[in-house]
Structures are given as structure tokens and as C-alpha cells.
Amino acid sequence: GAVVSQHPSWVICKSGTSVKIECRSLDFQATTMFWYRQFPKQSLMLMATSNEGSKATYEQGVEKDKFLINHASLTLSTLTVTSAHPEDSSFYICSATAFNYGYTFGSGTRLTVV
Amino acid sequence: GQQVMQIPQYQHVQEGEDFTTYCNSSTTLSNIQWYKQRPGGHPVFLIQLVKSGEVKKQKRLTFQFGEAKKNSSLHITATQTTDVGTYFCAGLMDSSYKLIFGSGTRLLVRP
């Protein structure tokens, strides 16, 4: 089946620094990738949708300058949390989809900003 | 905006009892998917329902999609401790490729 790899699985960073999270579709070319954020005991909230070679579409209330998304190829999307602050600590999960592949989720990245 | 609500928020059952979670959308869905997330883990795909009134079974799990394609349910018969986790429905809206997650139902099973 379709596999999506997300890296790193967890990261601790200092307040004010930037963190990059990678999402790769390993055995298929993803036409679209999605980035979600999940706070403890809450649901997954869609942050943005990215298509290869075009700018990401952000959901209402998500700062595009803070959460930079790059989708340079059909198998890789990256999310960079810029100038991270403690309130950005969360579980970030990517999902990739392609025709006939459904939606496949990465294993998530637990970000802790100290 | 598009909303997918889920009830109950959590349920604590004795092992062997049945469990049901309900999902309701404010808009018609082109399909609905169900996921299970264990504590500390990521959502794992369980099933997708596409047709109005569709019913699918996976062993002790029964999934239903409403006739109006705005609601769905997941029923677990004779729960086991391995069923513990949070169950999310996720709806795909008509004319959209964005998967919107429900609020989730956390299931706890007493051995």
C-alpha cells in the first residue's frame, strides 16, 4: 500500500528558532499534500493544502509567513515553522493523496518549543 | 464553515460491551472515512464509505453512511482492550479534496 514518511518524528527546539518537517510519499507520486496540526486531546485541524509546483493554500487563521510550505516535487513537501514559540508546540501530521490512492498519513512530528 | 461533529466526546465501557460513535456534517459529503488513533500515534485509516446508505463491516466493526450522506456511524460489537483509542470520522465535501476531521470519540475499555 501507499506509504508516507514524515521526519523527524519528534523535535525540541528553542524559542525563536525555525524547524523544518519533511513529508515524503515513498511509493507513489502525490498530487496533493496536506498539513494538519493536532493539540493534545483535540482533533486534527487542517492547516494548508499544497500542490507540487504551486503555492500552498492556507486555511483561515493559519499564518502563511509563520508556517512556510514548500512542495518542490511530487514526492516531497516540507513545513517550516519559523520563529517558533511555545504555543506552536503541537503534533504536526502530513497527508498525501493521488488519484486512486486515497489519503495516506505520515507518522507525525511532535514539536516541543522551549 | 464546514463542520463535522462527532459524539460522544468520550466513552468508557466494560470489555465485551458494545460501542457506537456518531458523526454529523453540516454539508453533504462525497465520502466519509474513519480513522483510529492510538495514544501517541498517528491516525490509521480504517475504511471509506462512498454510497448513500452504504454499510460496511470489518470483523466486529460496522460502518454506516446515511441516506442523505451527511451522517455516519461506527459500531463496535463486544469491545476488547485493543479497541482503545480515539476514533475520528473525516468527511470529504462535495467538490472539494480537503478532508475535514470530526472532533473524535475517545474510547476507553475496562478489562
Short mmCIF file of N, CA, C and O in Angstrom, two decimals, chain B residues 2 4 11 13 18 26 30-31 36-37 42 44 52 55 58 67 76 78 80-82 87 89 91 93 99 105 109:
data_model
loop_
_atom_site.label_atom_id
_atom_site.label_comp_id
_atom_site.label_asym_id
_atom_site.label_seq_id
_atom_site.Cartn_x
_atom_site.Cartn_y
_atom_site.Cartn_z
N GLN B 2 -17.40 24.72 7.00
CA GLN B 2 -17.65 23.28 7.00
C GLN B 2 -17.34 22.70 8.37
O GLN B 2 -16.28 22.95 8.93
N VAL B 4 -17.68 19.12 10.93
CA VAL B 4 -18.00 17.71 11.12
C VAL B 4 -17.99 17.47 12.62
O VAL B 4 -16.95 17.58 13.27
N GLN B 11 -16.10 7.77 25.68
CA GLN B 11 -16.94 6.74 26.27
C GLN B 11 -16.06 5.69 26.93
O GLN B 11 -15.05 5.26 26.37
N VAL B 13 -16.26 1.98 28.51
CA VAL B 13 -17.10 0.79 28.53
C VAL B 13 -16.38 -0.37 29.19
O VAL B 13 -15.15 -0.39 29.29
N ASP B 18 -20.84 -3.12 23.82
CA ASP B 18 -20.79 -2.51 22.50
C ASP B 18 -20.49 -1.02 22.60
O ASP B 18 -20.66 -0.40 23.67
N SER B 26 -22.32 19.31 8.51
CA SER B 26 -23.23 20.42 8.21
C SER B 26 -23.54 20.47 6.71
O SER B 26 -24.49 21.14 6.29
N SER B 30 -19.11 13.88 -0.09
CA SER B 30 -18.93 12.97 -1.23
C SER B 30 -18.48 11.60 -0.72
O SER B 30 -18.83 10.58 -1.32
N ASN B 31 -17.71 11.59 0.33
CA ASN B 31 -17.43 10.33 1.01
C ASN B 31 -17.03 10.60 2.45
O ASN B 31 -16.78 11.75 2.82
N LYS B 36 -8.53 5.50 13.21
CA LYS B 36 -8.31 5.21 14.62
C LYS B 36 -6.92 5.74 14.99
O LYS B 36 -5.96 5.52 14.25
N GLN B 37 -6.87 6.41 16.11
CA GLN B 37 -5.60 6.94 16.58
C GLN B 37 -5.35 6.44 18.00
O GLN B 37 -6.12 6.73 18.91
N HIS B 42 -0.39 8.14 15.22
CA HIS B 42 -1.00 8.93 14.17
C HIS B 42 -2.28 8.24 13.70
O HIS B 42 -2.49 7.05 13.98
N VAL B 44 -4.81 6.12 11.77
CA VAL B 44 -4.69 4.97 10.88
C VAL B 44 -6.02 4.77 10.17
O VAL B 44 -7.07 4.69 10.82
N SER B 52 -24.61 6.44 -0.71
CA SER B 52 -25.69 6.75 0.20
C SER B 52 -26.25 5.46 0.80
O SER B 52 -26.53 4.50 0.06
N VAL B 55 -23.32 0.32 3.99
CA VAL B 55 -22.93 -0.33 5.24
C VAL B 55 -21.75 -1.26 4.93
O VAL B 55 -21.81 -2.04 3.99
N GLN B 58 -16.12 -4.73 9.16
CA GLN B 58 -14.76 -5.25 9.31
C GLN B 58 -14.74 -5.99 10.64
O GLN B 58 -14.61 -5.38 11.69
N GLU B 67 -28.39 8.03 4.48
CA GLU B 67 -29.03 8.17 3.17
C GLU B 67 -28.77 9.55 2.55
O GLU B 67 -28.61 9.68 1.33
N ILE B 76 -18.91 -0.81 17.29
CA ILE B 76 -18.02 -1.92 17.63
C ILE B 76 -18.79 -2.88 18.53
O ILE B 76 -19.30 -2.48 19.58
N ALA B 78 -18.94 -6.01 21.07
CA ALA B 78 -18.10 -6.74 22.05
C ALA B 78 -16.69 -6.18 22.10
O ALA B 78 -15.73 -6.84 21.67
N GLN B 80 -12.98 -4.90 22.92
CA GLN B 80 -11.81 -5.53 23.54
C GLN B 80 -10.84 -4.41 23.93
O GLN B 80 -10.94 -3.29 23.43
N THR B 81 -9.91 -4.72 24.81
CA THR B 81 -8.97 -3.69 25.27
C THR B 81 -8.13 -3.15 24.12
O THR B 81 -7.66 -2.02 24.16
N THR B 82 -7.97 -3.94 23.08
CA THR B 82 -7.21 -3.47 21.92
C THR B 82 -7.96 -2.42 21.10
O THR B 82 -7.38 -1.80 20.21
N TYR B 87 -11.41 7.51 17.87
CA TYR B 87 -11.95 7.23 16.55
C TYR B 87 -12.41 8.54 15.92
O TYR B 87 -13.21 9.28 16.50
N CYS B 89 -14.03 10.42 12.46
CA CYS B 89 -14.58 10.40 11.11
C CYS B 89 -13.94 11.58 10.38
O CYS B 89 -13.52 12.56 11.00
N GLY B 91 -14.64 13.79 6.70
CA GLY B 91 -15.50 13.93 5.54
C GLY B 91 -14.86 14.68 4.40
O GLY B 91 -14.10 15.63 4.62
N MET B 93 -15.88 16.90 1.40
CA MET B 93 -17.04 17.65 0.94
C MET B 93 -17.18 17.54 -0.57
O MET B 93 -16.20 17.36 -1.28
N LEU B 99 -9.95 16.95 3.33
CA LEU B 99 -10.53 16.03 4.29
C LEU B 99 -10.69 16.76 5.62
O LEU B 99 -9.70 17.19 6.23
N THR B 105 -13.98 10.61 19.00
CA THR B 105 -14.55 9.97 20.19
C THR B 105 -13.47 9.10 20.80
O THR B 105 -12.93 8.20 20.13
N VAL B 109 -11.63 1.17 27.42
CA VAL B 109 -12.23 -0.14 27.68
C VAL B 109 -11.66 -0.71 28.98
O VAL B 109 -10.45 -0.90 29.10
#
